[in-house]
Amino acid sequence: MLKNEKTQEKEMKKEMMLKVSDIDPKFKYEISKLPGAENVLLCFQCGTCTADCPIARFDDFYRPRKLVRLVQLGLKDKLLSNDVIWLCSTCFTCIDHCPQDVGIADIVRALRNLTTREGKMPVVYKEIASNILKTGYAYVIPGLRLKKREEEGLPSLPKASVENLAKLCDITGLSKMLEKVRT
Amino acid sequence: MSGSKYLLFLGCVIPYRISSYEISTRKVLDKLGVELKEMPEFNCCGFPLDPINHDMMLTLAARNLCLAEQQNLSIMTLCNGCFGTLNHVNKELKEDEKIREKVNGYLKEIDMEFEGTITVKHLIHVFAQDIGYERIKESIQKPLNPLHVAQHLGCHVIRPTKYVGFDDPENPSVLKELIEITGAKCLNYMDEMECCGAPIIGVNDKIPLQLAREKLDHIRAVGAQALVTVCPFCHMMYDLNQPRIERTFNEKFDIPVLHYPQLLGLAMGFSPDELAFKQLRVDASRILTN
Ligand code: SF4
Ligand code: SF4
């Protein structure tokens, strides 16, 4: 038990140790160019976002304040390889409450987009993307459901123009990204 | 009285598994004189793809907006997520020339162009702002008097404030007023504005289930007989997932979750069957006794 605690402590210390070489000093500027993340440099670490974040209440590691600090420090690799960035539920409470108008949810989205560019994303997003490209909808709506709509007197669903969606997927770079994904 | 007319944007989750929301909305709006036109050839609003490719989200949303522009009609959504995305993108493209040019560059590929001629509303805006409390009041035939419920408004219909600008996100009152018009009492409870957590289902199920459990716990504590929602995602978290929450936390809730149009429809005199009450996962018959 005691031993366990000691190794845990050691690991935590290791986790907290930063090497200057881990730092990408230009990362914060890269992020600040992305839509919604323009004010990332203005965060003064007050902690309002973390205090009001519903996810931070139930997860031991998800801390929006800390994520912004890591961006400012330039710990790009640490951020992009960290699964916690996928936990934001986009409730936008932080956006409404931040005294510096930092746009945390947008910064988190920017981090996710960068991670995806490197070929990584939770498998659920790959499924959703492939559903949209196949059917226009985020879920594959079963034939039975479509029949039931008729019985319920609901108008039939329009067919999505799949060719056009494929074109948009190519031109926005999503197709390339999806090819890269290993999940 | 000449009614208003909207393009109904259904989104994905309603046709996939929450048609009770669609059925009850159509019934109620028809009686209130709001005309709905079906959205042609629409696609997912774009919201689920924002985490992996912001530009694709913008473009999917913009394509839907262009379809509405071609019909010269404003969009009404039933889903908070669809509203949040389409409204945000609509405003951003109208205001920000650089983003508009970029997105129009993408849309050119499919011969479309965003012009910025329509607006996007959520069902609750149509109730509160277009139809108005007075007209809804006049439509009430069977007030739901002894019923006590709680509201869950959800996030994207009200935040971020700078893009929505409706009601008070810290202490929202519009849905409460709409509920009380039916004669039901809307009870206050702790953390009313807490998120349902649905957007991260699939990435992490534990946290959303904990969030939803907490909400059910808080509304039970004040004695609410039902929860009222205006979003299919929120509804899914509290209704469809309620048995799963009960199993996970070994706790019994048995709290029916109604779509607001179901509640209003009851008070307007529609039968529970007409409002698709049977499709709810948590049996709501016990609140229908009179
Ligand atoms: S609320 Fe804003 S300023 Fe305060 S820590 Fe969070 S991001 Fe930084
Ligand atoms: S938007 Fe994300 S980071 Fe911000 S408060 Fe909500 S869950 Fe937390």
CSV table of N, CA and C in Angstrom, one decimal, chain B residues 96 109 111 115 136:
chain,number,residue,atom,x,y,z
B,96,ASP,N,-18.7,37.8,-40.8
B,96,ASP,CA,-17.2,37.7,-41.1
B,96,ASP,C,-16.9,37.3,-42.5
B,109,GLU,N,-17.8,24.4,-55.3
B,109,GLU,CA,-17.7,23.0,-55.7
B,109,GLU,C,-19.0,22.3,-56.0
B,111,ASP,N,-21.9,24.2,-56.6
B,111,ASP,CA,-22.7,25.3,-57.2
B,111,ASP,C,-23.6,25.9,-56.2
B,115,GLU,N,-25.7,33.4,-49.0
B,115,GLU,CA,-26.0,34.8,-49.2
B,115,GLU,C,-26.4,35.5,-47.9
B,136,ILE,N,-50.9,31.0,-27.0
B,136,ILE,CA,-50.8,29.7,-26.4
B,136,ILE,C,-51.8,29.5,-25.3
